[in-house]
């Protein structure tokens, strides 16, 4: 297995579309080039939820990874999200992603279906799934804890066993602070833990010891997120809190408050911000993801001005 070290800011990039909802790979390449050249970005995550993975078919995911790999050219790790089906199919697709240029697989839970949710409490079933992927694909993986999206949460004792698998190089946490603390203690010294929380607890996770962040709204003002990580890692916690309050919290409130409960699409708002900053040409999302309204556009612009991303 290729050795990959993850730390710092990993940007979970959006997937640009043309007006007809087809992939806009030229804009993707241009945008990824921008992100990679921001000092402090140590990884790119493709086909995450911010990249609308649930709206992409398998062939499109391979195209996205290939395009990103072309731009990155080995400079930083390329993570890619995987929505598991069966173990056999996930291994097959994982190997295709590997061939396309992915260096790390972010494994979303295969137990999101209501008929499979009970398996989350069967440690042997969960551990076997990841061990089978490790053997069948032989590349680094991160485990995604995201109960708001998946409806399930791996118990800390299961996370501890997963961390013992050589191929599991990180746990990505989009959880409560309580769950994060339990998971962090369970894997301490075994594997990395990454904060992926679109709330103020992101700062708490970083201060508690997270090795980095992977946040979808990190597309908006990438340098603001790398600055937050630099302040925390340098020990300047007073400045980190001030930066969080003045720059990051307004972004959280505008783009990702109460995920899963808002009428607006956080992805559409993020894309609209990138359009307003002239980083992508269009903010098209794929239906049924709702497009931005005029109110969305105005709120996005107001926030970008507030945090200094527009004048």
PDB file of C-alpha atoms in Angstrom:
ATOM      1  CA  UNK A   1       0.000   0.000   0.000  1.00  0.00           C
ATOM      2  CA  UNK A   2       1.236   3.475  -0.854  1.00  0.00           C
ATOM      3  CA  UNK A   3       1.975   5.467   2.291  1.00  0.00           C
ATOM      4  CA  UNK A   4      -0.033   8.699   2.568  1.00  0.00           C
ATOM      5  CA  UNK A   5       0.174  11.167   5.451  1.00  0.00           C
ATOM      6  CA  UNK A   6      -2.848  13.386   5.949  1.00  0.00           C
ATOM      7  CA  UNK A   7      -2.812  16.531   8.053  1.00  0.00           C
ATOM      8  CA  UNK A   8      -3.962  20.131   7.891  1.00  0.00           C
ATOM      9  CA  UNK A   9      -6.667  21.430   5.570  1.00  0.00           C
ATOM     10  CA  UNK A  10      -8.249  19.121   3.014  1.00  0.00           C
ATOM     11  CA  UNK A  11     -10.660  21.028   0.769  1.00  0.00           C
ATOM     12  CA  UNK A  12     -13.808  19.119  -0.213  1.00  0.00           C
ATOM     13  CA  UNK A  13     -14.239  20.652  -3.660  1.00  0.00           C
ATOM     14  CA  UNK A  14     -17.517  21.196  -5.493  1.00  0.00           C
ATOM     15  CA  UNK A  15     -18.293  19.606  -8.857  1.00  0.00           C
ATOM     16  CA  UNK A  16     -19.101  22.305 -11.468  1.00  0.00           C
ATOM     17  CA  UNK A  17     -21.889  21.597 -13.967  1.00  0.00           C
ATOM     18  CA  UNK A  18     -22.895  23.200 -17.239  1.00  0.00           C
ATOM     19  CA  UNK A  19     -26.348  24.755 -17.594  1.00  0.00           C
ATOM     20  CA  UNK A  20     -27.698  21.403 -18.835  1.00  0.00           C
ATOM     21  CA  UNK A  21     -26.346  19.691 -15.673  1.00  0.00           C
ATOM     22  CA  UNK A  22     -23.551  17.889 -17.542  1.00  0.00           C
ATOM     23  CA  UNK A  23     -20.081  17.821 -16.014  1.00  0.00           C
ATOM     24  CA  UNK A  24     -18.015  20.961 -16.578  1.00  0.00           C
ATOM     25  CA  UNK A  25     -14.572  19.369 -16.349  1.00  0.00           C
ATOM     26  CA  UNK A  26     -12.764  22.442 -17.683  1.00  0.00           C
ATOM     27  CA  UNK A  27     -14.131  24.545 -14.814  1.00  0.00           C
ATOM     28  CA  UNK A  28     -13.334  21.748 -12.367  1.00  0.00           C
ATOM     29  CA  UNK A  29      -9.697  21.724 -13.491  1.00  0.00           C
ATOM     30  CA  UNK A  30      -9.444  25.496 -13.232  1.00  0.00           C
ATOM     31  CA  UNK A  31     -11.025  25.572  -9.798  1.00  0.00           C
ATOM     32  CA  UNK A  32      -8.886  22.740  -8.422  1.00  0.00           C
ATOM     33  CA  UNK A  33      -5.784  24.541  -9.695  1.00  0.00           C
ATOM     34  CA  UNK A  34      -6.881  27.578  -7.670  1.00  0.00           C
ATOM     35  CA  UNK A  35      -7.452  25.506  -4.515  1.00  0.00           C
ATOM     36  CA  UNK A  36      -4.189  23.577  -4.758  1.00  0.00           C
ATOM     37  CA  UNK A  37      -2.236  26.828  -4.979  1.00  0.00           C
ATOM     38  CA  UNK A  38      -3.666  28.227  -1.738  1.00  0.00           C
ATOM     39  CA  UNK A  39      -0.893  27.905   0.880  1.00  0.00           C
ATOM     40  CA  UNK A  40      -1.831  25.416   3.572  1.00  0.00           C
ATOM     41  CA  UNK A  41      -4.087  23.164   1.478  1.00  0.00           C
ATOM     42  CA  UNK A  42      -2.693  19.683   2.052  1.00  0.00           C
ATOM     43  CA  UNK A  43      -5.296  17.592   0.266  1.00  0.00           C
ATOM     44  CA  UNK A  44      -8.243  17.612  -2.139  1.00  0.00           C
ATOM     45  CA  UNK A  45     -11.448  15.677  -1.506  1.00  0.00           C
ATOM     46  CA  UNK A  46     -13.448  14.902  -4.628  1.00  0.00           C
ATOM     47  CA  UNK A  47     -16.912  13.391  -4.856  1.00  0.00           C
ATOM     48  CA  UNK A  48     -17.812  14.174  -1.282  1.00  0.00           C
ATOM     49  CA  UNK A  49     -21.250  15.420  -0.336  1.00  0.00           C
ATOM     50  CA  UNK A  50     -20.077  18.929  -1.258  1.00  0.00           C
ATOM     51  CA  UNK A  51     -19.103  17.485  -4.627  1.00  0.00           C
ATOM     52  CA  UNK A  52     -22.655  16.149  -5.052  1.00  0.00           C
ATOM     53  CA  UNK A  53     -21.541  12.524  -5.036  1.00  0.00           C
ATOM     54  CA  UNK A  54     -25.148  11.383  -4.608  1.00  0.00           C
ATOM     55  CA  UNK A  55     -25.957  12.999  -7.970  1.00  0.00           C
ATOM     56  CA  UNK A  56     -23.006  11.501  -9.866  1.00  0.00           C
ATOM     57  CA  UNK A  57     -22.965   8.115 -11.548  1.00  0.00           C
ATOM     58  CA  UNK A  58     -19.909   5.875 -11.359  1.00  0.00           C
ATOM     59  CA  UNK A  59     -18.504   6.882 -14.747  1.00  0.00           C
ATOM     60  CA  UNK A  60     -18.807  10.562 -13.843  1.00  0.00           C
ATOM     61  CA  UNK A  61     -17.013  10.002 -10.550  1.00  0.00           C
ATOM     62  CA  UNK A  62     -14.134   8.419 -12.449  1.00  0.00           C
ATOM     63  CA  UNK A  63     -14.051  11.393 -14.821  1.00  0.00           C
ATOM     64  CA  UNK A  64     -13.943  13.821 -11.890  1.00  0.00           C
ATOM     65  CA  UNK A  65     -11.103  11.954 -10.158  1.00  0.00           C
ATOM     66  CA  UNK A  66      -9.143  11.699 -13.394  1.00  0.00           C
ATOM     67  CA  UNK A  67      -9.508  15.426 -14.096  1.00  0.00           C
ATOM     68  CA  UNK A  68      -8.453  16.352 -10.563  1.00  0.00           C
ATOM     69  CA  UNK A  69      -5.469  13.973 -10.691  1.00  0.00           C
ATOM     70  CA  UNK A  70      -4.373  15.620 -13.936  1.00  0.00           C
ATOM     71  CA  UNK A  71      -4.236  19.020 -12.226  1.00  0.00           C
ATOM     72  CA  UNK A  72      -2.826  17.918  -8.870  1.00  0.00           C
ATOM     73  CA  UNK A  73      -0.089  15.877 -10.549  1.00  0.00           C
ATOM     74  CA  UNK A  74       1.024  14.185  -7.350  1.00  0.00           C
ATOM     75  CA  UNK A  75       1.529  17.376  -5.329  1.00  0.00           C
ATOM     76  CA  UNK A  76      -0.964  16.528  -2.579  1.00  0.00           C
ATOM     77  CA  UNK A  77      -3.191  13.536  -1.749  1.00  0.00           C
ATOM     78  CA  UNK A  78      -6.486  13.129  -3.614  1.00  0.00           C
ATOM     79  CA  UNK A  79      -9.287  11.694  -1.506  1.00  0.00           C
ATOM     80  CA  UNK A  80     -12.504  10.583  -3.114  1.00  0.00           C
ATOM     81  CA  UNK A  81     -15.835   9.732  -1.561  1.00  0.00           C
ATOM     82  CA  UNK A  82     -17.304   6.275  -2.011  1.00  0.00           C
ATOM     83  CA  UNK A  83     -20.955   5.377  -1.485  1.00  0.00           C
ATOM     84  CA  UNK A  84     -20.749   1.619  -0.763  1.00  0.00           C
ATOM     85  CA  UNK A  85     -23.189  -0.891  -2.160  1.00  0.00           C
ATOM     86  CA  UNK A  86     -22.112  -4.501  -1.699  1.00  0.00           C
ATOM     87  CA  UNK A  87     -18.592  -5.311  -0.553  1.00  0.00           C
ATOM     88  CA  UNK A  88     -17.764  -6.926  -3.904  1.00  0.00           C
ATOM     89  CA  UNK A  89     -19.016  -3.954  -5.936  1.00  0.00           C
ATOM     90  CA  UNK A  90     -17.318  -1.426  -3.640  1.00  0.00           C
ATOM     91  CA  UNK A  91     -13.988  -3.222  -4.077  1.00  0.00           C
ATOM     92  CA  UNK A  92     -14.411  -3.208  -7.851  1.00  0.00           C
ATOM     93  CA  UNK A  93     -15.245   0.494  -7.950  1.00  0.00           C
ATOM     94  CA  UNK A  94     -12.502   1.335  -5.469  1.00  0.00           C
ATOM     95  CA  UNK A  95      -9.926  -0.199  -7.783  1.00  0.00           C
ATOM     96  CA  UNK A  96     -11.296   1.851 -10.672  1.00  0.00           C
ATOM     97  CA  UNK A  97     -10.964   5.029  -8.601  1.00  0.00           C
ATOM     98  CA  UNK A  98      -7.407   4.004  -7.727  1.00  0.00           C
ATOM     99  CA  UNK A  99      -6.583   3.600 -11.416  1.00  0.00           C
ATOM    100  CA  UNK A 100      -8.166   7.003 -12.129  1.00  0.00           C
ATOM    101  CA  UNK A 101      -5.758   8.703  -9.735  1.00  0.00           C
ATOM    102  CA  UNK A 102      -7.305   8.659  -6.268  1.00  0.00           C
ATOM    103  CA  UNK A 103      -4.780   8.182  -3.464  1.00  0.00           C
ATOM    104  CA  UNK A 104      -7.203   7.803  -0.521  1.00  0.00           C
ATOM    105  CA  UNK A 105     -10.778   6.497  -0.399  1.00  0.00           C
ATOM    106  CA  UNK A 106     -13.249   8.153   1.952  1.00  0.00           C
ATOM    107  CA  UNK A 107     -15.643   5.350   2.818  1.00  0.00           C
ATOM    108  CA  UNK A 108     -19.173   6.419   3.641  1.00  0.00           C
ATOM    109  CA  UNK A 109     -21.129   3.883   5.672  1.00  0.00           C
ATOM    110  CA  UNK A 110     -22.813   0.963   3.867  1.00  0.00           C
ATOM    111  CA  UNK A 111     -25.297   0.728   6.737  1.00  0.00           C
ATOM    112  CA  UNK A 112     -27.415   3.814   5.962  1.00  0.00           C
ATOM    113  CA  UNK A 113     -30.335   1.702   4.682  1.00  0.00           C
ATOM    114  CA  UNK A 114     -32.916   1.095   7.412  1.00  0.00           C
ATOM    115  CA  UNK A 115     -32.662  -2.661   6.825  1.00  0.00           C
ATOM    116  CA  UNK A 116     -28.902  -2.548   7.488  1.00  0.00           C
ATOM    117  CA  UNK A 117     -28.759  -0.075  10.365  1.00  0.00           C
ATOM    118  CA  UNK A 118     -28.812  -2.729  13.054  1.00  0.00           C
ATOM    119  CA  UNK A 119     -25.502  -4.082  11.722  1.00  0.00           C
ATOM    120  CA  UNK A 120     -23.758  -0.927  12.963  1.00  0.00           C
ATOM    121  CA  UNK A 121     -23.765  -2.500  16.434  1.00  0.00           C
ATOM    122  CA  UNK A 122     -22.205  -5.739  15.195  1.00  0.00           C
ATOM    123  CA  UNK A 123     -18.499  -4.942  15.425  1.00  0.00           C
ATOM    124  CA  UNK A 124     -17.426  -8.026  13.529  1.00  0.00           C
ATOM    125  CA  UNK A 125     -19.596  -7.150  10.518  1.00  0.00           C
ATOM    126  CA  UNK A 126     -18.314  -3.554  10.385  1.00  0.00           C
ATOM    127  CA  UNK A 127     -14.671  -4.506  10.858  1.00  0.00           C
ATOM    128  CA  UNK A 128     -14.906  -7.289   8.263  1.00  0.00           C
ATOM    129  CA  UNK A 129     -16.297  -4.826   5.709  1.00  0.00           C
ATOM    130  CA  UNK A 130     -13.297  -2.525   6.073  1.00  0.00           C
ATOM    131  CA  UNK A 131     -10.802  -5.395   6.215  1.00  0.00           C
ATOM    132  CA  UNK A 132     -12.268  -6.808   3.014  1.00  0.00           C
ATOM    133  CA  UNK A 133     -11.902  -3.402   1.330  1.00  0.00           C
ATOM    134  CA  UNK A 134      -8.322  -3.128   2.567  1.00  0.00           C
ATOM    135  CA  UNK A 135      -7.455  -6.531   1.136  1.00  0.00           C
ATOM    136  CA  UNK A 136      -9.357  -6.056  -2.120  1.00  0.00           C
ATOM    137  CA  UNK A 137      -8.245  -2.516  -2.973  1.00  0.00           C
ATOM    138  CA  UNK A 138      -5.000  -2.102  -1.012  1.00  0.00           C
ATOM    139  CA  UNK A 139      -5.042   1.658  -0.663  1.00  0.00           C
ATOM    140  CA  UNK A 140      -5.447   4.109   2.232  1.00  0.00           C
ATOM    141  CA  UNK A 141      -8.949   4.806   3.529  1.00  0.00           C
ATOM    142  CA  UNK A 142     -10.695   7.218   5.843  1.00  0.00           C
ATOM    143  CA  UNK A 143     -13.825   6.288   7.785  1.00  0.00           C
ATOM    144  CA  UNK A 144     -16.630   8.867   7.651  1.00  0.00           C
ATOM    145  CA  UNK A 145     -18.656   9.420  10.823  1.00  0.00           C
ATOM    146  CA  UNK A 146     -21.659  11.450   9.595  1.00  0.00           C
ATOM    147  CA  UNK A 147     -24.837  10.529  11.504  1.00  0.00           C
ATOM    148  CA  UNK A 148     -26.870  13.511  10.235  1.00  0.00           C
ATOM    149  CA  UNK A 149     -26.492  12.201   6.683  1.00  0.00           C
ATOM    150  CA  UNK A 150     -26.293   8.440   7.175  1.00  0.00           C
ATOM    151  CA  UNK A 151     -28.556   8.007  10.169  1.00  0.00           C
ATOM    152  CA  UNK A 152     -25.960   5.829  11.894  1.00  0.00           C
ATOM    153  CA  UNK A 153     -22.873   6.309  14.037  1.00  0.00           C
ATOM    154  CA  UNK A 154     -20.115   3.765  14.610  1.00  0.00           C
ATOM    155  CA  UNK A 155     -19.651   3.182  18.361  1.00  0.00           C
ATOM    156  CA  UNK A 156     -16.297   4.329  19.727  1.00  0.00           C
ATOM    157  CA  UNK A 157     -15.230   0.746  20.485  1.00  0.00           C
ATOM    158  CA  UNK A 158     -15.817  -0.127  16.815  1.00  0.00           C
ATOM    159  CA  UNK A 159     -13.858   2.931  15.698  1.00  0.00           C
ATOM    160  CA  UNK A 160     -11.002   1.715  17.907  1.00  0.00           C
ATOM    161  CA  UNK A 161     -10.924  -1.615  16.063  1.00  0.00           C
ATOM    162  CA  UNK A 162     -11.108   0.067  12.661  1.00  0.00           C
ATOM    163  CA  UNK A 163      -8.133   2.232  13.603  1.00  0.00           C
ATOM    164  CA  UNK A 164      -6.067  -0.930  14.017  1.00  0.00           C
ATOM    165  CA  UNK A 165      -6.435  -1.688  10.295  1.00  0.00           C
ATOM    166  CA  UNK A 166      -3.265  -0.524   8.550  1.00  0.00           C
ATOM    167  CA  UNK A 167      -5.175   0.940   5.614  1.00  0.00           C
ATOM    168  CA  UNK A 168      -7.384   3.169   7.813  1.00  0.00           C
ATOM    169  CA  UNK A 169      -5.330   6.356   8.044  1.00  0.00           C
ATOM    170  CA  UNK A 170      -8.020   8.671   9.375  1.00  0.00           C
ATOM    171  CA  UNK A 171     -11.478   9.117  10.866  1.00  0.00           C
ATOM    172  CA  UNK A 172     -13.497  12.032   9.476  1.00  0.00           C
ATOM    173  CA  UNK A 173     -15.848  13.382  12.132  1.00  0.00           C
ATOM    174  CA  UNK A 174     -19.052  15.262  11.343  1.00  0.00           C
ATOM    175  CA  UNK A 175     -20.483  14.579  14.767  1.00  0.00           C
ATOM    176  CA  UNK A 176     -21.322  16.060  18.135  1.00  0.00           C
ATOM    177  CA  UNK A 177     -18.439  17.074  20.372  1.00  0.00           C
ATOM    178  CA  UNK A 178     -19.342  14.200  22.687  1.00  0.00           C
ATOM    179  CA  UNK A 179     -18.965  11.616  19.921  1.00  0.00           C
ATOM    180  CA  UNK A 180     -15.808  13.308  18.660  1.00  0.00           C
ATOM    181  CA  UNK A 181     -14.201  13.159  22.111  1.00  0.00           C
ATOM    182  CA  UNK A 182     -15.039   9.472  22.509  1.00  0.00           C
ATOM    183  CA  UNK A 183     -13.709   8.607  19.054  1.00  0.00           C
ATOM    184  CA  UNK A 184     -10.574  10.701  19.528  1.00  0.00           C
ATOM    185  CA  UNK A 185      -9.737   8.887  22.753  1.00  0.00           C
ATOM    186  CA  UNK A 186     -10.528   5.527  21.154  1.00  0.00           C
ATOM    187  CA  UNK A 187      -8.038   5.964  18.293  1.00  0.00           C
ATOM    188  CA  UNK A 188      -5.401   8.161  19.919  1.00  0.00           C
ATOM    189  CA  UNK A 189      -1.975   7.081  18.741  1.00  0.00           C
ATOM    190  CA  UNK A 190      -3.422   4.701  16.138  1.00  0.00           C
ATOM    191  CA  UNK A 191      -4.745   6.943  13.376  1.00  0.00           C
ATOM    192  CA  UNK A 192      -5.575  10.571  12.548  1.00  0.00           C
ATOM    193  CA  UNK A 193      -8.864  12.318  13.318  1.00  0.00           C
ATOM    194  CA  UNK A 194     -10.247  15.092  11.116  1.00  0.00           C
ATOM    195  CA  UNK A 195     -12.867  17.683  11.972  1.00  0.00           C
ATOM    196  CA  UNK A 196     -15.694  18.026   9.477  1.00  0.00           C
ATOM    197  CA  UNK A 197     -18.265  19.952  11.447  1.00  0.00           C
ATOM    198  CA  UNK A 198     -20.212  22.827   9.945  1.00  0.00           C
ATOM    199  CA  UNK A 199     -20.878  24.314  13.377  1.00  0.00           C
ATOM    200  CA  UNK A 200     -18.899  26.221  15.985  1.00  0.00           C
ATOM    201  CA  UNK A 201     -17.744  22.902  17.463  1.00  0.00           C
ATOM    202  CA  UNK A 202     -15.289  22.728  14.559  1.00  0.00           C
ATOM    203  CA  UNK A 203     -13.006  24.962  16.605  1.00  0.00           C
ATOM    204  CA  UNK A 204     -13.470  22.756  19.645  1.00  0.00           C
ATOM    205  CA  UNK A 205     -12.450  19.707  17.611  1.00  0.00           C
ATOM    206  CA  UNK A 206      -9.342  21.472  16.328  1.00  0.00           C
ATOM    207  CA  UNK A 207      -8.378  22.665  19.798  1.00  0.00           C
ATOM    208  CA  UNK A 208      -8.959  19.184  21.184  1.00  0.00           C
ATOM    209  CA  UNK A 209      -6.343  17.715  18.858  1.00  0.00           C
ATOM    210  CA  UNK A 210      -7.775  17.123  15.382  1.00  0.00           C
ATOM    211  CA  UNK A 211      -5.002  16.662  12.815  1.00  0.00           C
ATOM    212  CA  UNK A 212      -6.884  18.800  10.328  1.00  0.00           C
ATOM    213  CA  UNK A 213     -10.233  19.689   8.798  1.00  0.00           C
ATOM    214  CA  UNK A 214     -12.315  18.560   5.813  1.00  0.00           C
ATOM    215  CA  UNK A 215     -15.213  21.012   5.634  1.00  0.00           C
ATOM    216  CA  UNK A 216     -17.549  21.466   2.663  1.00  0.00           C
ATOM    217  CA  UNK A 217     -17.975  25.191   3.165  1.00  0.00           C
ATOM    218  CA  UNK A 218     -14.178  25.359   3.163  1.00  0.00           C
ATOM    219  CA  UNK A 219     -14.564  26.077  -0.552  1.00  0.00           C
ATOM    220  CA  UNK A 220     -15.659  29.589   0.400  1.00  0.00           C
ATOM    221  CA  UNK A 221     -12.511  31.565   1.154  1.00  0.00           C
ATOM    222  CA  UNK A 222     -10.104  28.620   1.251  1.00  0.00           C
ATOM    223  CA  UNK A 223      -7.392  30.806   2.797  1.00  0.00           C
ATOM    224  CA  UNK A 224      -9.688  31.619   5.743  1.00  0.00           C
ATOM    225  CA  UNK A 225      -9.821  27.929   6.646  1.00  0.00           C
ATOM    226  CA  UNK A 226      -6.084  27.378   6.282  1.00  0.00           C
ATOM    227  CA  UNK A 227      -5.535  30.448   8.473  1.00  0.00           C
ATOM    228  CA  UNK A 228      -7.789  28.992  11.168  1.00  0.00           C
ATOM    229  CA  UNK A 229      -5.767  25.790  11.167  1.00  0.00           C
ATOM    230  CA  UNK A 230      -2.470  27.697  11.291  1.00  0.00           C
ATOM    231  CA  UNK A 231      -3.630  29.733  14.296  1.00  0.00           C
ATOM    232  CA  UNK A 232      -4.762  26.649  16.195  1.00  0.00           C
ATOM    233  CA  UNK A 233      -1.676  24.592  15.368  1.00  0.00           C
ATOM    234  CA  UNK A 234       0.639  27.478  16.305  1.00  0.00           C
ATOM    235  CA  UNK A 235      -0.974  27.723  19.735  1.00  0.00           C
ATOM    236  CA  UNK A 236      -2.400  31.216  19.192  1.00  0.00           C
ATOM    237  CA  UNK A 237      -5.792  30.244  20.528  1.00  0.00           C
ATOM    238  CA  UNK A 238      -6.973  33.782  21.287  1.00  0.00           C
ATOM    239  CA  UNK A 239      -6.440  34.763  17.652  1.00  0.00           C
ATOM    240  CA  UNK A 240      -8.059  31.503  16.527  1.00  0.00           C
ATOM    241  CA  UNK A 241     -11.223  32.296  18.496  1.00  0.00           C
ATOM    242  CA  UNK A 242     -11.325  35.836  17.089  1.00  0.00           C
ATOM    243  CA  UNK A 243     -10.837  34.527  13.558  1.00  0.00           C
ATOM    244  CA  UNK A 244     -13.552  31.927  14.100  1.00  0.00           C
ATOM    245  CA  UNK A 245     -15.993  34.539  15.382  1.00  0.00           C
ATOM    246  CA  UNK A 246     -15.344  37.191  12.730  1.00  0.00           C
ATOM    247  CA  UNK A 247     -14.734  35.094   9.616  1.00  0.00           C
ATOM    248  CA  UNK A 248     -15.827  31.473   9.994  1.00  0.00           C
ATOM    249  CA  UNK A 249     -19.055  31.763  12.006  1.00  0.00           C
ATOM    250  CA  UNK A 250     -20.694  34.121   9.449  1.00  0.00           C
ATOM    251  CA  UNK A 251     -19.893  31.556   6.745  1.00  0.00           C
ATOM    252  CA  UNK A 252     -21.358  28.729   8.821  1.00  0.00           C
ATOM    253  CA  UNK A 253     -24.522  30.729   9.479  1.00  0.00           C
ATOM    254  CA  UNK A 254     -25.008  31.545   5.809  1.00  0.00           C
ATOM    255  CA  UNK A 255     -24.036  28.304   4.132  1.00  0.00           C
ATOM    256  CA  UNK A 256     -24.613  25.376   6.454  1.00  0.00           C
ATOM    257  CA  UNK A 257     -26.774  26.205   9.444  1.00  0.00           C
ATOM    258  CA  UNK A 258     -29.064  23.352  10.490  1.00  0.00           C
ATOM    259  CA  UNK A 259     -27.999  20.998   7.697  1.00  0.00           C
ATOM    260  CA  UNK A 260     -30.889  18.879   6.524  1.00  0.00           C
ATOM    261  CA  UNK A 261     -33.447  21.305   7.966  1.00  0.00           C
ATOM    262  CA  UNK A 262     -33.145  24.333   5.677  1.00  0.00           C
ATOM    263  CA  UNK A 263     -35.175  24.960   2.526  1.00  0.00           C
ATOM    264  CA  UNK A 264     -32.065  26.208   0.723  1.00  0.00           C
ATOM    265  CA  UNK A 265     -29.257  24.038  -0.616  1.00  0.00           C
ATOM    266  CA  UNK A 266     -25.914  24.647   1.083  1.00  0.00           C
ATOM    267  CA  UNK A 267     -24.180  23.290  -2.044  1.00  0.00           C
ATOM    268  CA  UNK A 268     -26.063  25.750  -4.256  1.00  0.00           C
ATOM    269  CA  UNK A 269     -25.130  28.623  -1.940  1.00  0.00           C
ATOM    270  CA  UNK A 270     -21.474  27.540  -1.904  1.00  0.00           C
ATOM    271  CA  UNK A 271     -21.443  27.408  -5.699  1.00  0.00           C
ATOM    272  CA  UNK A 272     -23.116  30.814  -5.850  1.00  0.00           C
ATOM    273  CA  UNK A 273     -20.344  32.208  -3.655  1.00  0.00           C
ATOM    274  CA  UNK A 274     -17.724  30.786  -6.013  1.00  0.00           C
ATOM    275  CA  UNK A 275     -19.557  32.365  -8.949  1.00  0.00           C
ATOM    276  CA  UNK A 276     -19.622  35.747  -7.219  1.00  0.00           C
ATOM    277  CA  UNK A 277     -15.883  35.412  -6.518  1.00  0.00           C
ATOM    278  CA  UNK A 278     -15.309  34.508 -10.204  1.00  0.00           C
ATOM    279  CA  UNK A 279     -13.860  31.095  -9.376  1.00  0.00           C
ATOM    280  CA  UNK A 280     -16.391  29.060 -11.387  1.00  0.00           C
ATOM    281  CA  UNK A 281     -18.576  30.318 -14.259  1.00  0.00           C
ATOM    282  CA  UNK A 282     -21.914  28.872 -13.155  1.00  0.00           C
ATOM    283  CA  UNK A 283     -23.613  27.611 -10.017  1.00  0.00           C
ATOM    284  CA  UNK A 284     -25.796  24.879 -11.515  1.00  0.00           C
ATOM    285  CA  UNK A 285     -26.720  22.019  -9.204  1.00  0.00           C
ATOM    286  CA  UNK A 286     -28.429  18.800 -10.226  1.00  0.00           C
ATOM    287  CA  UNK A 287     -32.122  18.409  -9.516  1.00  0.00           C
ATOM    288  CA  UNK A 288     -33.683  17.718  -7.110  1.00  0.00           C
ATOM    289  CA  UNK A 289     -31.065  19.935  -5.413  1.00  0.00           C
ATOM    290  CA  UNK A 290     -32.773  23.362  -5.412  1.00  0.00           C
ATOM    291  CA  UNK A 291     -31.180  26.260  -7.261  1.00  0.00           C
ATOM    292  CA  UNK A 292     -30.413  29.535  -5.502  1.00  0.00           C
ATOM    293  CA  UNK A 293     -33.091  32.190  -5.201  1.00  0.00           C
ATOM    294  CA  UNK A 294     -32.573  35.936  -5.372  1.00  0.00           C
ATOM    295  CA  UNK A 295     -32.711  35.990  -1.586  1.00  0.00           C
ATOM    296  CA  UNK A 296     -29.954  33.343  -1.479  1.00  0.00           C
ATOM    297  CA  UNK A 297     -27.797  35.425  -3.812  1.00  0.00           C
ATOM    298  CA  UNK A 298     -28.222  38.558  -1.733  1.00  0.00           C
ATOM    299  CA  UNK A 299     -27.502  36.786   1.543  1.00  0.00           C
ATOM    300  CA  UNK A 300     -24.403  35.148   0.064  1.00  0.00           C
ATOM    301  CA  UNK A 301     -23.116  38.465  -1.262  1.00  0.00           C
ATOM    302  CA  UNK A 302     -23.701  40.211   2.047  1.00  0.00           C
ATOM    303  CA  UNK A 303     -21.746  37.537   3.917  1.00  0.00           C
ATOM    304  CA  UNK A 304     -18.867  37.568   1.415  1.00  0.00           C
ATOM    305  CA  UNK A 305     -18.559  41.303   1.950  1.00  0.00           C
ATOM    306  CA  UNK A 306     -18.759  40.910   5.731  1.00  0.00           C
ATOM    307  CA  UNK A 307     -15.846  38.442   5.861  1.00  0.00           C
ATOM    308  CA  UNK A 308     -13.751  40.352   3.333  1.00  0.00           C
ATOM    309  CA  UNK A 309     -14.077  38.071   0.319  1.00  0.00           C
ATOM    310  CA  UNK A 310     -15.838  40.713  -1.764  1.00  0.00           C
ATOM    311  CA  UNK A 311     -15.779  44.508  -1.666  1.00  0.00           C
TER     312      UNK A 311
END
